[in-house]
Tab-separated table of C-alpha atoms and ligand atoms in Angstrom:
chain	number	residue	atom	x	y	z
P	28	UNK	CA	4.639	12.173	-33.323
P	29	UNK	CA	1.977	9.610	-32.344
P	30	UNK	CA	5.233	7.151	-31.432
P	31	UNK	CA	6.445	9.774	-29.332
P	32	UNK	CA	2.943	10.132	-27.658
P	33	UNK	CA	3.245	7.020	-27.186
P	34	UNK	CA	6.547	6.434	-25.155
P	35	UNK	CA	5.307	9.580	-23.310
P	36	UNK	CA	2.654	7.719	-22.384
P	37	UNK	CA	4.139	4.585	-21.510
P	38	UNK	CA	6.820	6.565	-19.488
P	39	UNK	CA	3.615	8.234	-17.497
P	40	UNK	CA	2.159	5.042	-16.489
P	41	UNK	CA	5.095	3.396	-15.151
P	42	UNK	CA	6.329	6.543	-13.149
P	43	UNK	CA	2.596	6.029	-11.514
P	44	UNK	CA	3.180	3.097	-9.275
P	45	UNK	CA	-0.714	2.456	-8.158
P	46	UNK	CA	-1.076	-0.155	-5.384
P	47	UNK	CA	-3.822	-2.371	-4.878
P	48	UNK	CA	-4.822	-3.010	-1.275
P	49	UNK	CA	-6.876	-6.069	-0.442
P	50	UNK	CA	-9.035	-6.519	2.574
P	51	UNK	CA	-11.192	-9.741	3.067
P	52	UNK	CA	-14.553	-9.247	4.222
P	53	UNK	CA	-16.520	-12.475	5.934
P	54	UNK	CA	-13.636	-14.944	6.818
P	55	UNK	CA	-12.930	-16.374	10.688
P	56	UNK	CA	-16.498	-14.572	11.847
P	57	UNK	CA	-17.331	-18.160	13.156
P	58	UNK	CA	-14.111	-18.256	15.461
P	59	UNK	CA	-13.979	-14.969	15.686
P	60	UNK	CA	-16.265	-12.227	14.886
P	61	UNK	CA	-14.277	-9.549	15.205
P	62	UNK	CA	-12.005	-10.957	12.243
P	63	UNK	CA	-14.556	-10.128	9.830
P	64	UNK	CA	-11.573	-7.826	8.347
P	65	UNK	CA	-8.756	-9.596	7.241
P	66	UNK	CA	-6.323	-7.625	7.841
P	67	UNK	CA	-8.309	-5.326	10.005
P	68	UNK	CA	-5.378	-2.434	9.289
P	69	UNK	CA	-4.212	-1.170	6.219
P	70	UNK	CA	-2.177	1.615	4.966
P	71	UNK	CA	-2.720	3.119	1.402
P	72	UNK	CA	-0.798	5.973	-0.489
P	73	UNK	CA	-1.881	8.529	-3.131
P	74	UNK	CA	-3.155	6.452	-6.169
P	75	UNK	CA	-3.708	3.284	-4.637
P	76	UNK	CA	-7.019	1.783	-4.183
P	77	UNK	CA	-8.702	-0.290	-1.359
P	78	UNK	CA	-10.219	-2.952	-2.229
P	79	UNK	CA	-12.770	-4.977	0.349
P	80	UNK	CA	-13.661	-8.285	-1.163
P	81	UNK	CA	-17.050	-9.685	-0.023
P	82	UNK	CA	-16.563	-13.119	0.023
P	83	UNK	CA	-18.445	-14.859	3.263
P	84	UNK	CA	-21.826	-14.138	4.903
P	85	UNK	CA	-23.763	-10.874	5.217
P	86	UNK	CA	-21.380	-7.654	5.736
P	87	UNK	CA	-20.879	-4.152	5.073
P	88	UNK	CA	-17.980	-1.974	4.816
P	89	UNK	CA	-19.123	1.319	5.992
P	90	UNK	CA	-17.072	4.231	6.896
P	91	UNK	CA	-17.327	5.936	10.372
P	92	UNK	CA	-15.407	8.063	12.984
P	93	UNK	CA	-13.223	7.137	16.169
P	94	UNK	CA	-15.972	8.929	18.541
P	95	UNK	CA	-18.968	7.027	16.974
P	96	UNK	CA	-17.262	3.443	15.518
P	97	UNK	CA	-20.295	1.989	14.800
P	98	UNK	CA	-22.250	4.911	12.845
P	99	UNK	CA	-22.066	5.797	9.253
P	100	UNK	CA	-19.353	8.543	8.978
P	101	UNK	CA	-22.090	11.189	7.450
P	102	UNK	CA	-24.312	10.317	9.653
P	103	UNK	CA	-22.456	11.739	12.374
P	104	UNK	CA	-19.877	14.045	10.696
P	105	UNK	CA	-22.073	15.864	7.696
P	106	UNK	CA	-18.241	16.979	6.311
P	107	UNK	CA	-17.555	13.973	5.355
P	108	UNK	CA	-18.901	11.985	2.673
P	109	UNK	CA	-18.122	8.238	3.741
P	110	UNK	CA	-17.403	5.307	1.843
P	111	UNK	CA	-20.349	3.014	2.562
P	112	UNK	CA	-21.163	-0.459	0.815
P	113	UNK	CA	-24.710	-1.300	2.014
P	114	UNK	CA	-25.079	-5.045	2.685
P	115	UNK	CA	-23.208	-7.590	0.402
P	116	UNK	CA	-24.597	-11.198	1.098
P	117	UNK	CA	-21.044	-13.034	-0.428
P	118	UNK	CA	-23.269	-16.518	0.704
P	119	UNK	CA	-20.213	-19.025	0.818
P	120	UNK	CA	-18.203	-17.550	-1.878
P	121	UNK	CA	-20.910	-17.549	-3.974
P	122	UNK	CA	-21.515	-14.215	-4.855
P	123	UNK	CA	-18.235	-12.264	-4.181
P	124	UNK	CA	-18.286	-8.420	-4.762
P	125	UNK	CA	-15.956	-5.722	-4.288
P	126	UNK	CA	-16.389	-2.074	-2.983
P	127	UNK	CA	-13.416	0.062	-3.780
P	128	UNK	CA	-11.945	3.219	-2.061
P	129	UNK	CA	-9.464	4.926	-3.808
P	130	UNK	CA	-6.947	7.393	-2.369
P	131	UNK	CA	-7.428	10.717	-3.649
P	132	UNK	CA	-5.674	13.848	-2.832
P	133	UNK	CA	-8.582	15.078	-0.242
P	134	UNK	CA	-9.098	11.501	1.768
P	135	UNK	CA	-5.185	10.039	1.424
P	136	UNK	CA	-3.830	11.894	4.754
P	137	UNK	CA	-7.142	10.913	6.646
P	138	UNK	CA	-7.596	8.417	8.951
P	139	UNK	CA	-10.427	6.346	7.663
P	140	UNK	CA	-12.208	4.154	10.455
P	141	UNK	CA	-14.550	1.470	9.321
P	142	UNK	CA	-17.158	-1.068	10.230
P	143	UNK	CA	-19.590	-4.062	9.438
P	144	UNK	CA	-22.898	-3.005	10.194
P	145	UNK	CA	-23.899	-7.045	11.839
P	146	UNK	CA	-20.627	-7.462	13.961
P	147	UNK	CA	-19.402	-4.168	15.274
P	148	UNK	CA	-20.751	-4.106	18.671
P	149	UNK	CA	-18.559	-7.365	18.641
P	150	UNK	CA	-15.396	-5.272	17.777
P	151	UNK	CA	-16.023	-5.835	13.641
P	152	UNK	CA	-14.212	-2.722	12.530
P	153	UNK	CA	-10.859	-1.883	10.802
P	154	UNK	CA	-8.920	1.329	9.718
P	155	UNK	CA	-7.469	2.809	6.618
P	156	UNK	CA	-4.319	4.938	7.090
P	157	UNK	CA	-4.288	5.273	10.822
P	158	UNK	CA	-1.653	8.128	12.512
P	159	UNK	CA	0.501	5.535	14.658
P	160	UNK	CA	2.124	8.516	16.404
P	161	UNK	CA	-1.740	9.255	17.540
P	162	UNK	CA	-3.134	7.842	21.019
P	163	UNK	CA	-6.746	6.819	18.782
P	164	UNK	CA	-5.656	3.268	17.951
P	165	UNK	CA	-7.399	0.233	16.202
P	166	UNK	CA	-7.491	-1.474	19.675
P	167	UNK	CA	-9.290	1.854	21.187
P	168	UNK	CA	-11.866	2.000	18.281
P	169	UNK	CA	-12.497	-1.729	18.667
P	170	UNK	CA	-13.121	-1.018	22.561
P	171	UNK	CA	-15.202	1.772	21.672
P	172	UNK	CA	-17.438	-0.030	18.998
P	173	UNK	CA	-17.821	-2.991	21.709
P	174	UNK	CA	-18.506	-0.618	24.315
P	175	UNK	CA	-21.212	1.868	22.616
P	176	UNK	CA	-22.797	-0.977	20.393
P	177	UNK	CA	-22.001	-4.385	22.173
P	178	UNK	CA	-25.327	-4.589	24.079
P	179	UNK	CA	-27.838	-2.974	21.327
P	180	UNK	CA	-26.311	-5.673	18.962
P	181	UNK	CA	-26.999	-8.589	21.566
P	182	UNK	CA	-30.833	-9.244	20.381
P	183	UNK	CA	-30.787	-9.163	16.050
P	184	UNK	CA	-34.483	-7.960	16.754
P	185	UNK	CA	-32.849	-4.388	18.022
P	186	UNK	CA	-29.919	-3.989	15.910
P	187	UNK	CA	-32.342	-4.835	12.490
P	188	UNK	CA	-34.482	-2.061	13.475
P	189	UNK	CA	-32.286	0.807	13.905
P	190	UNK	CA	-30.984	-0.585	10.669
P	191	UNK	CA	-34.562	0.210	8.903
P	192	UNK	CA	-34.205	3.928	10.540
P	193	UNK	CA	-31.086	4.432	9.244
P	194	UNK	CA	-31.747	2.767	6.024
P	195	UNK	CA	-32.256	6.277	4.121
P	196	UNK	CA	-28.725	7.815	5.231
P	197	UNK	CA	-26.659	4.770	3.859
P	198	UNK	CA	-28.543	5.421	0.364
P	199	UNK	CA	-26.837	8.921	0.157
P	200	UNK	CA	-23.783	7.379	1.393
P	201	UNK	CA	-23.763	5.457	-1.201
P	202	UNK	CA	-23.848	7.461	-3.685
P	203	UNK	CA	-21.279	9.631	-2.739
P	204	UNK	CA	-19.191	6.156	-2.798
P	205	UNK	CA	-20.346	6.371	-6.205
P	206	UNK	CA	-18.982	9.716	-6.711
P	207	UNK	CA	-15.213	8.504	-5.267
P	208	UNK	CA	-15.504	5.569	-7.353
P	209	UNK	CA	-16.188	8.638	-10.136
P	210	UNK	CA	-13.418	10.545	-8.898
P	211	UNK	CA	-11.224	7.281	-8.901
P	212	UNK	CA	-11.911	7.052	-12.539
P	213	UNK	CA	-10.540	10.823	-12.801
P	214	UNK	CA	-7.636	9.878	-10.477
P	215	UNK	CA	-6.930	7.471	-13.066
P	216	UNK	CA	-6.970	9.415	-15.900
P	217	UNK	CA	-4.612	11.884	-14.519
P	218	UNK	CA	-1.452	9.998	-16.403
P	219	UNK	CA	-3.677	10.549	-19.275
P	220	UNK	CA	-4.056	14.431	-19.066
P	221	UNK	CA	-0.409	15.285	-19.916
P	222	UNK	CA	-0.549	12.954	-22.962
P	223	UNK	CA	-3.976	14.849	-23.824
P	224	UNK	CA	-2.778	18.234	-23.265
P	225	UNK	CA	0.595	17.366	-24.994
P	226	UNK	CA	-1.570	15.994	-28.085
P	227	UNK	CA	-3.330	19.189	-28.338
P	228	UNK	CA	0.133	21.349	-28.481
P	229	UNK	CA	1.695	18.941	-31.321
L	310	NAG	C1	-8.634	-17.524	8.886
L	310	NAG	O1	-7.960	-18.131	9.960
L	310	NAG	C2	-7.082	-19.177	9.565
L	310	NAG	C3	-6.532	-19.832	10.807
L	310	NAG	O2	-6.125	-18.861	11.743
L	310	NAG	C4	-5.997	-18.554	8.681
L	310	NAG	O3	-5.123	-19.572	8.233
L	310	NAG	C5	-6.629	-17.892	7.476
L	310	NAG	O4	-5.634	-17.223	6.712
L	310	NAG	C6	-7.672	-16.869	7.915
L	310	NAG	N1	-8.376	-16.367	6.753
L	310	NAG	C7	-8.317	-15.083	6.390
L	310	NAG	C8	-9.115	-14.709	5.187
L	310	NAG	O5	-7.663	-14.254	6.989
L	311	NAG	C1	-9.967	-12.147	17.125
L	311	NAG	O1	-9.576	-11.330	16.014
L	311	NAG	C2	-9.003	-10.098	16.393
L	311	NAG	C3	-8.787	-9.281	15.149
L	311	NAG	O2	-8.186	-10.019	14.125
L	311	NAG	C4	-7.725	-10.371	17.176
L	311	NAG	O3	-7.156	-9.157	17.599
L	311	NAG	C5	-8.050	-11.236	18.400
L	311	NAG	O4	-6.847	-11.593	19.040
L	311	NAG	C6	-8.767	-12.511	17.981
L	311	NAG	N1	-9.184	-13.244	19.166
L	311	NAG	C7	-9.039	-14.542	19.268
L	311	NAG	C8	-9.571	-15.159	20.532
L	311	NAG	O5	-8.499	-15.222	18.394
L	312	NAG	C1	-11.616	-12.464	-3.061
L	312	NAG	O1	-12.295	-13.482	-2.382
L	312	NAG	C2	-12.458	-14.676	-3.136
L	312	NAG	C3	-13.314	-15.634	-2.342
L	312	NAG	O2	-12.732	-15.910	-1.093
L	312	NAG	C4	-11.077	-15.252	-3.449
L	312	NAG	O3	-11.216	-16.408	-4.268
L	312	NAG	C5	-10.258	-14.213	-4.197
L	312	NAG	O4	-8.945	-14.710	-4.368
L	312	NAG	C6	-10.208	-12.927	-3.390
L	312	NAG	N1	-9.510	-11.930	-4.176
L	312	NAG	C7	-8.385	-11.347	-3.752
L	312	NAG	C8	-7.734	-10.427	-4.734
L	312	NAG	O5	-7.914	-11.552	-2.634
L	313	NAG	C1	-28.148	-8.744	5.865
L	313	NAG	O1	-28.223	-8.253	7.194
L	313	NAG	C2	-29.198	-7.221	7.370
L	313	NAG	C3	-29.126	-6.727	8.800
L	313	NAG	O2	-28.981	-7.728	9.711
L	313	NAG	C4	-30.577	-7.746	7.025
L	313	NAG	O3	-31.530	-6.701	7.167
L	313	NAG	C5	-30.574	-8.261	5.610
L	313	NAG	O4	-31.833	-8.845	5.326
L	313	NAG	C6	-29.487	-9.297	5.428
L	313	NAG	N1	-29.438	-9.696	4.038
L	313	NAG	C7	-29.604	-10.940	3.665
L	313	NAG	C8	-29.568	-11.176	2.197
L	313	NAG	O5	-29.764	-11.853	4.461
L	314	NAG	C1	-18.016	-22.888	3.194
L	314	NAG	O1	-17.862	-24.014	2.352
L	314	NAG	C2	-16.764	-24.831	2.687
L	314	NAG	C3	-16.663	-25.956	1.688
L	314	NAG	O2	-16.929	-25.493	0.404
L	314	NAG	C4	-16.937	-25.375	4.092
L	314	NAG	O3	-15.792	-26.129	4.450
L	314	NAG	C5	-17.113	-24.234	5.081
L	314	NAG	O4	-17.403	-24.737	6.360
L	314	NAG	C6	-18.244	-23.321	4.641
L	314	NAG	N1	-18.259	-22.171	5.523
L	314	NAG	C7	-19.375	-21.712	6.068
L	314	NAG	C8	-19.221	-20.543	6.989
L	314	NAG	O5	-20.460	-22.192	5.841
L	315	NAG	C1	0.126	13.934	2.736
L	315	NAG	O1	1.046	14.171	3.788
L	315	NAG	C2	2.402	14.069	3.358
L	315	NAG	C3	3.280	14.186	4.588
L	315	NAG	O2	2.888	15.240	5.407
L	315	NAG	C4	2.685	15.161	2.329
L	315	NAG	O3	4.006	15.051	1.870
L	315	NAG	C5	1.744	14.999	1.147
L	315	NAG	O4	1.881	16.047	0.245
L	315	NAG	C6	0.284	14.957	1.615
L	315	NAG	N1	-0.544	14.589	0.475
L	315	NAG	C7	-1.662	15.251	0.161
L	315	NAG	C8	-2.347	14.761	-1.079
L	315	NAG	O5	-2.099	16.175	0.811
L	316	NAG	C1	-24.752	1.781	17.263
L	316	NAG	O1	-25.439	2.552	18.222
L	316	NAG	C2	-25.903	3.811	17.731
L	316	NAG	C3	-26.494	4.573	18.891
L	316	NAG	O2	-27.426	3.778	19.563
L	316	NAG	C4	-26.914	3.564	16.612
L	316	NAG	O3	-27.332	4.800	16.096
L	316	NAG	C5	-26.241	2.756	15.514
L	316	NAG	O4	-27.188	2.434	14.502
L	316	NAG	C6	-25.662	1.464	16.079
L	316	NAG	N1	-24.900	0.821	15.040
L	316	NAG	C7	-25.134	-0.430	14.640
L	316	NAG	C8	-24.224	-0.941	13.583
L	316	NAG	O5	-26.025	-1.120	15.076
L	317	NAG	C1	-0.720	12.271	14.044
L	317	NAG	O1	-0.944	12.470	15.422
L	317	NAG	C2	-0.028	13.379	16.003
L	317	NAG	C3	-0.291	13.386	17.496
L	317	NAG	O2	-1.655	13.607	17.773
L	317	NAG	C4	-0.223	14.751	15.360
L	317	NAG	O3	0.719	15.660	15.900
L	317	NAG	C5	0.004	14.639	13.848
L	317	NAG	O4	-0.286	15.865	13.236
L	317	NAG	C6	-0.911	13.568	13.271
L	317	NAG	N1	-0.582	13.376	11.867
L	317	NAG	C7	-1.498	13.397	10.910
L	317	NAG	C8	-0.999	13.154	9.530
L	317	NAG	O5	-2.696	13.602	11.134
């Protein structure tokens, strides 16, 4: 019975095909700020995880919303409970990190805008699972992050302050990245509740 559990098992995990998606955070700013996300698009399915690796300067992944590109997504949406990684100083590849995003069931069919808190007036923003059959594009939330933030984030002295007003919303966003990393772990344990449940019946 426990070999049998076993192939069941091993049958589960390979009929879940999870994906990892990579997106690198910090590369080409000096060309180029607005490549701080390399690639700045990606697409994700059910089960597959984002990962945004932290690997040059000062930079945070934080989700937002095509109408406000530049604002944490709870901040200005209180439904929804954005992904947000505070700031992650990588140095020069010296102290890489990684925030990851799973797709789950309630966030997979969402379009999930993001941004770098120190380059999106400058167009640093990317998406997760955009509609391409919608007219709000990557090039339209780039316009509007440059347009709504471009100026404020001209002086640092500006920008750093509304960052130490804001600084208490991120917190809570944060945790509730906690919670999808929680959920992820759930997610991933899914393949595992069959096996469980078919454990209990033999
Ligand atoms: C940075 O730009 C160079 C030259 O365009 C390119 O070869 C490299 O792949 C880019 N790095 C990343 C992380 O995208
Ligand atoms: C800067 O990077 C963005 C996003 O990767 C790209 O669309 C744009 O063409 C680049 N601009 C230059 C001057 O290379
Ligand atoms: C993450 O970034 C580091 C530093 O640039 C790099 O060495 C590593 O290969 C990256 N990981 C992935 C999975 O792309
Ligand atoms: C990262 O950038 C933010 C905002 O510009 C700043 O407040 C913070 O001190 C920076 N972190 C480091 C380690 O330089
Ligand atoms: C990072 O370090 C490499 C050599 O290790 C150097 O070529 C590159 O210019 C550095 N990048 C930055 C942004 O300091
Ligand atoms: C996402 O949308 C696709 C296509 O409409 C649908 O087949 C799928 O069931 C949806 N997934 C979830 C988790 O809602
Ligand atoms: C963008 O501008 C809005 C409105 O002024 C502000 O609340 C937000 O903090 C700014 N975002 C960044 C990243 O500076
Ligand atoms: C994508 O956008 C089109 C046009 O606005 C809309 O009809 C469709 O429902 C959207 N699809 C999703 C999955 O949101």
């Amino acid at each position: 019975m426990f070999a049998f559990t076993i192939i069941v098992a091993s049958f589960l995990v390979l009929t879940v095909r999870a994906r990892d998606v990579w997106v690198q955070v910090g590369h080409n700013t000096t060309d180029n700020t607005s490549a701080v996300f390399q690639p700045q698009r990606v697409t994700a399915e059910l089960g597959d995880t984002v990962f945004f690796n932290f690997s040059l300067g000062n930079h945070t992944a934080t989700q937002s919303t095509f109408s406000a590109p530049c604002v944490p997504a709870h901040d200005s949406d209180s439904t929804i409970n954005g992904f947000n990684s505070m700031f992650r100083d990588a140095g020069n590849e010296t102290a890489v990190t990684i925030l990851s995003v799973p797709m789950l069931a309630q966030n997979v069919n969402q379009t999930m805008w993001f941004f770098d808190y120190n380059t999106c007036g400058q167009g640093g923003v990317g998406v997760i699972n955009d509609n391409e059959s919608s007219t709000a594009t990557l090039a339209g939330f780039a316009r509007n992050a440059i347009r709504l933030n471009g100026t404020d984030d001209a002086t640092s002295t500006s920008s750093s302050a509304s960052h130490t007003t804001t600084s208490a919303h991120p917190t809570t966003t944060d945790s509730s990245a906690a919670n999808a990393a929680d959920r992820a772990l759930k997610l991933g344990s899914i393949s595992a509740l069959p096996l469980i449940l078919l454990g209990l019946m033999i």
